[in-house]
XYZ file of C-alpha atoms in Angstrom:
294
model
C 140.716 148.199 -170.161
C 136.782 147.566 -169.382
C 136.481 147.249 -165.005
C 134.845 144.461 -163.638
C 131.879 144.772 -160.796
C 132.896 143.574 -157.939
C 130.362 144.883 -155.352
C 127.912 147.997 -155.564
C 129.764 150.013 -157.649
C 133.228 149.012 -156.983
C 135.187 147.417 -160.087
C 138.574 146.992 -160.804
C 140.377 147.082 -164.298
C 143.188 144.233 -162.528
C 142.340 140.820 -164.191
C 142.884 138.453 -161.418
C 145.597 135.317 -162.780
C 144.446 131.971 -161.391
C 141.384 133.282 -158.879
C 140.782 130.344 -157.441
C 144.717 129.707 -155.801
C 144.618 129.269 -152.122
C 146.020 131.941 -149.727
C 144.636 130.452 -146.718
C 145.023 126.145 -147.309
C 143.315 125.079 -143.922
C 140.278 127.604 -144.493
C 139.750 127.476 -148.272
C 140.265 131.122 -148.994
C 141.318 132.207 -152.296
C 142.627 134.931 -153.854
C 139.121 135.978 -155.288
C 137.669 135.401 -151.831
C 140.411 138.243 -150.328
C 139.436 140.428 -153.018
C 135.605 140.321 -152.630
C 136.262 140.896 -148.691
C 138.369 144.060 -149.752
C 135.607 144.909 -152.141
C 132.938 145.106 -148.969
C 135.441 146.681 -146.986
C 137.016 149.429 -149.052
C 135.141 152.307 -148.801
C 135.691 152.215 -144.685
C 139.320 150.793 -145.966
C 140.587 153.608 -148.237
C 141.474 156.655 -146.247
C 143.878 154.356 -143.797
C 145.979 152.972 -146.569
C 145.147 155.284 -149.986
C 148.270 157.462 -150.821
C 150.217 156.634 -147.820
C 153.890 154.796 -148.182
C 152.773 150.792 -147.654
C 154.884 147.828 -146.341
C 153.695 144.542 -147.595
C 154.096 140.707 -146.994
C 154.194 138.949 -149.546
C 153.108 135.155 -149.831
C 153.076 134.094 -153.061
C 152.131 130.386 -152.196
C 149.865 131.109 -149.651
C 150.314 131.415 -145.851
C 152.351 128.161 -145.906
C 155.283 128.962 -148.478
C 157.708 131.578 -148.322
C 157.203 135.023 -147.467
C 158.342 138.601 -148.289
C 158.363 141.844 -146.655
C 158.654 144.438 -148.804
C 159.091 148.191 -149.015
C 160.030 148.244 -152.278
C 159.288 147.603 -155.834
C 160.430 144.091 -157.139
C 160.024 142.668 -161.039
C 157.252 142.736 -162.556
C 155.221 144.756 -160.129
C 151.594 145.771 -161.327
C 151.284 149.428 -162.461
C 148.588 149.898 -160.371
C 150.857 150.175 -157.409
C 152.683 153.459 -157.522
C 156.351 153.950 -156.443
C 157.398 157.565 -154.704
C 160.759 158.850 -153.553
C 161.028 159.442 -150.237
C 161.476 163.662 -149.680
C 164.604 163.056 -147.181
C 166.408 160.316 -149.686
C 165.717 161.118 -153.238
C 168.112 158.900 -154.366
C 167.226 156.161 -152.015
C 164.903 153.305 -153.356
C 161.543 154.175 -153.670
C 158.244 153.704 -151.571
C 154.890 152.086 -153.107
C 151.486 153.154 -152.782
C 148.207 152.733 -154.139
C 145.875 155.488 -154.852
C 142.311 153.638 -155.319
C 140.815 149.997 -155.590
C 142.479 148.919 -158.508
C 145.986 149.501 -156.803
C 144.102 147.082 -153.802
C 143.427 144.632 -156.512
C 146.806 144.868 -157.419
C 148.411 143.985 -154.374
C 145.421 140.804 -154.059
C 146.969 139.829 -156.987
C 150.762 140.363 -155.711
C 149.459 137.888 -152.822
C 150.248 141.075 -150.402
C 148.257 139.190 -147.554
C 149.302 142.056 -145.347
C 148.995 145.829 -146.007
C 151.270 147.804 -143.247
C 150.739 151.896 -144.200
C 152.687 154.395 -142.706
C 150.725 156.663 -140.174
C 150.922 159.578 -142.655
C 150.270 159.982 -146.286
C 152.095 161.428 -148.919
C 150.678 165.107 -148.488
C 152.058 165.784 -145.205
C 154.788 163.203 -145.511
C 156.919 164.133 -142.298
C 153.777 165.031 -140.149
C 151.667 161.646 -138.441
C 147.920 161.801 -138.670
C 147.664 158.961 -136.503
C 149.410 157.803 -132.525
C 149.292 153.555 -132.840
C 150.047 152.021 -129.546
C 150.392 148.220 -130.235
C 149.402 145.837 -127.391
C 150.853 142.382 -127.521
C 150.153 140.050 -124.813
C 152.110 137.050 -123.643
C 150.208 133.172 -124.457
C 149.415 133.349 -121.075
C 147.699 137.064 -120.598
C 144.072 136.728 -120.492
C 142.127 138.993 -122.896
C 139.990 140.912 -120.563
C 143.345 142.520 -119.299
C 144.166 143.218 -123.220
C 140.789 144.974 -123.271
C 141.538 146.583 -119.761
C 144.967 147.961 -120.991
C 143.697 149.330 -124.131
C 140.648 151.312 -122.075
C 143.578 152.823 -120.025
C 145.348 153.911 -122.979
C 142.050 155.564 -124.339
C 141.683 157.428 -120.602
C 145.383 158.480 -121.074
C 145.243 159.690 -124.636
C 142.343 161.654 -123.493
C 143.686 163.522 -120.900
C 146.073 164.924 -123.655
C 143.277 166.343 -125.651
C 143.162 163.191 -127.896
C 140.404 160.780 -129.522
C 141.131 157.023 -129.620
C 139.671 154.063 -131.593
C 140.180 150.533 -131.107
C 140.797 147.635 -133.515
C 141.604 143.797 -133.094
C 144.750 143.433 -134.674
C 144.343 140.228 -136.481
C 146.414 138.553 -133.740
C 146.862 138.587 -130.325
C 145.934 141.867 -129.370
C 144.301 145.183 -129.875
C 145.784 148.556 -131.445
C 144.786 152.093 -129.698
C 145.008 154.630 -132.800
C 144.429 158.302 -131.431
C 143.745 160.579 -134.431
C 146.326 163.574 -134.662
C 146.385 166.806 -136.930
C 148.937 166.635 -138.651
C 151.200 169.228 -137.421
C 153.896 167.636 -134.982
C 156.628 165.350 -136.571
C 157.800 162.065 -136.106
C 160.051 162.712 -133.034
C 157.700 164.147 -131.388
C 154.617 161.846 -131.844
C 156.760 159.025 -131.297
C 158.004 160.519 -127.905
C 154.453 161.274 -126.997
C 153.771 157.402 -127.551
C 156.669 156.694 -125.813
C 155.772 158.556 -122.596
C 152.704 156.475 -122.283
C 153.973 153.333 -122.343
C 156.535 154.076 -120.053
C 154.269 155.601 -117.594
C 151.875 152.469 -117.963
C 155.032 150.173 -116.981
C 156.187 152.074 -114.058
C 152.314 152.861 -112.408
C 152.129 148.335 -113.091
C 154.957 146.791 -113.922
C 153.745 143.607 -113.035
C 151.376 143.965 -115.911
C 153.025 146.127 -118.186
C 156.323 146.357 -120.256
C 157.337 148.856 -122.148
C 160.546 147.578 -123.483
C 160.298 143.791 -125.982
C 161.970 141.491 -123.458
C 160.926 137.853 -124.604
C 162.671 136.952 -121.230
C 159.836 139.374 -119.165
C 156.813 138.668 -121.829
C 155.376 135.954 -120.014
C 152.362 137.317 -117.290
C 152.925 140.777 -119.099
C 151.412 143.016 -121.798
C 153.724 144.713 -124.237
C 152.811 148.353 -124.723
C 154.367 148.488 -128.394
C 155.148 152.193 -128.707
C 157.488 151.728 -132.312
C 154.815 151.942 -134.601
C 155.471 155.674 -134.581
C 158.859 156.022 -135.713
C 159.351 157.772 -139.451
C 159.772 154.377 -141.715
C 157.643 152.015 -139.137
C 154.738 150.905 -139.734
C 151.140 148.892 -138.525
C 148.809 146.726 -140.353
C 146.214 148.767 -142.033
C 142.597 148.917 -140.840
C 140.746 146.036 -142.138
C 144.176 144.145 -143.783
C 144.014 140.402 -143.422
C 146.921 138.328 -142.009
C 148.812 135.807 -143.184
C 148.058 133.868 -140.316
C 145.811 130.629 -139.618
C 142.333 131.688 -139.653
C 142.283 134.204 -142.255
C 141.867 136.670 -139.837
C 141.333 140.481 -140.381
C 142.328 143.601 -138.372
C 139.101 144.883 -137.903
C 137.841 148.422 -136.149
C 135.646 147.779 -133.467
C 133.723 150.319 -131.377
C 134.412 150.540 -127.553
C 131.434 148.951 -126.137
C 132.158 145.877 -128.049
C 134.987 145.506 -125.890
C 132.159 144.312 -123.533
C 130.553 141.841 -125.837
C 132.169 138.884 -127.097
C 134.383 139.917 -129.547
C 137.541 138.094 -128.772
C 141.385 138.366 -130.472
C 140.370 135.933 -133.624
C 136.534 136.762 -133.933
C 136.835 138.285 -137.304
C 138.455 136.544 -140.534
C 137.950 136.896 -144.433
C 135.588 134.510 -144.688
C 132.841 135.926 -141.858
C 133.812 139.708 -141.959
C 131.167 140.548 -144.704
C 128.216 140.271 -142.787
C 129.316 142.781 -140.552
C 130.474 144.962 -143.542
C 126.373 144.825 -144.337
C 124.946 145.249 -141.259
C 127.098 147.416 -138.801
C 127.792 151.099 -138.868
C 131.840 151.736 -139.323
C 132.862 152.315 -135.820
C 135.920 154.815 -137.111
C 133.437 157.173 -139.856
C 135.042 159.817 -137.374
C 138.481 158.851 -137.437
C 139.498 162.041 -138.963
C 136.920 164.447 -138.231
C 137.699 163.347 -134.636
C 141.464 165.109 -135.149
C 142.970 166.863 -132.263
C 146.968 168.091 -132.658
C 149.357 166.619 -130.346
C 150.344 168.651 -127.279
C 154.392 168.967 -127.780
């Protein structure tokens, strides 16, 4: 089948049904809209969600109808997304993944409004690449301490040998991803993330939890360590939400922290001219690799 341009140089074979259906109702955006934003974004995009197992919700009738997550294949599905067995369970149901921008389109066209990757890919399927600490605030935490808690993470992640970026996460908050070599296994990295929260909650617990108590959330920062089990997962780098807004997860570099870039400052619809103009704040995500001290 002949590709279609969508933006210098990247095309896609997936015919899009019905373009112009709305994902997003109160801000117009359409399923052509999400795919020109991934279009812009991919080349920054691929490497964070290309050939790694994916977890996706599903909202077939936009953000306002019902909504499926899903791990697995389901009728229908476009051939562009891939299924794999998972190495431990062979006989288990199968993973999905996409291998290039055509699988994206596919899962545009699946209304997949979020993309949630495992933090490994299929080559090194039981070792991480990736530590994702996952800061959720209560309504009533102000986002200077969301900025202030993710700067401590950085300094803590450091002082075990480790690099960290930082990237709104299309809601509240902000995820700390420390690149890893991929040499220690899920236990371990896990543990490693665990430690960290932990420590963060007993040094302030008056700021920090490290366990989800709705009961404790309010005045408090959650220091989400579960990203980093074997089977959990994050939303991807870049990934929209299926949330009011049309907002996007979207790597920022440190000293933006200091600007005005605030929890819901970038969305579908204004993301591109950053795309354009800035330099990608993670184009050393991987070179930046240190292995985890077990």
């Amino acid at each position: 089948m002949a590709k279609t341009p969508i933006h210098d140089g990247i095309e896609t074979s997936v015919e899009l049904t019905h373009p112009d259906r709305i994902y997003w109702p109160d801000d117009k955006v359409s399923k052509q809209d999400l795919l020109d934003y991934y279009a812009l974004a991919w080349e920054r995009m691929k490497p964070f969600v290309a050939n790694r197992p994916l977890a996706l919700l599903r909202c077939p009738d936009g953000i306002d109808g019902p909504r499926f997550f899903q791990k697995h294949a389901w009728k229908g599905i476009n051939p562009h997304i891939e299924e794999i067995a998972d190495p431990e369970d062979k006989d288990a149901a199968k993973f999905l993944k996409i291998e290039d921008f055509d699988g994206l389109a596919a899962l545009v066209q699946s209304a997949a409004l979020e993309i949630h990757p495992w933090g490994t890919t299929t080559d090194h399927w039981e070792m991480p690449d990736m530590l994702i600490m996952d800061l959720d605030p209560g309504e009533d935490v102000a986002w200077s301490k969301v900025v202030t808690a993710a700067r401590e993470i950085r300094d803590r992640l450091s002082r075990q040998g480790l690099i960290s970026f930082v990237k709104t996460s299309g809601g509240k908050g902000l995820h700390v991803v420390a690149s890893l070599k991929p040499q220690a296994n899920w236990s371990q990295v896990k543990d490693a993330a665990e430690a960290v929260a932990h420590a963060m909650s007993a040094d302030s617990p008056e700021t920090y939890l490290s366990v989800a108590s709705k009961a404790k959330r309010p005045g408090h920062i959650f220091v989400d360590y579960l990203r980093n089990g074997r089977g959990n997962t994050a939303v991807a780098p870049y990934s929209s939400r299926a949330r009011k807004g049309a907002p996007v997860s979207m790597p920022v570099g440190w000293e933006e922290l200091d600007g005005k870039i605030g929890p819901a400052s970038f969305s579908v619809g204004n993301a591109a001219s950053r795309l354009k103009a800035s330099a990608d704040p993670w184009a050393d995500f991987f070179k930046a690799a240190s292995p985890l001290k077990t």
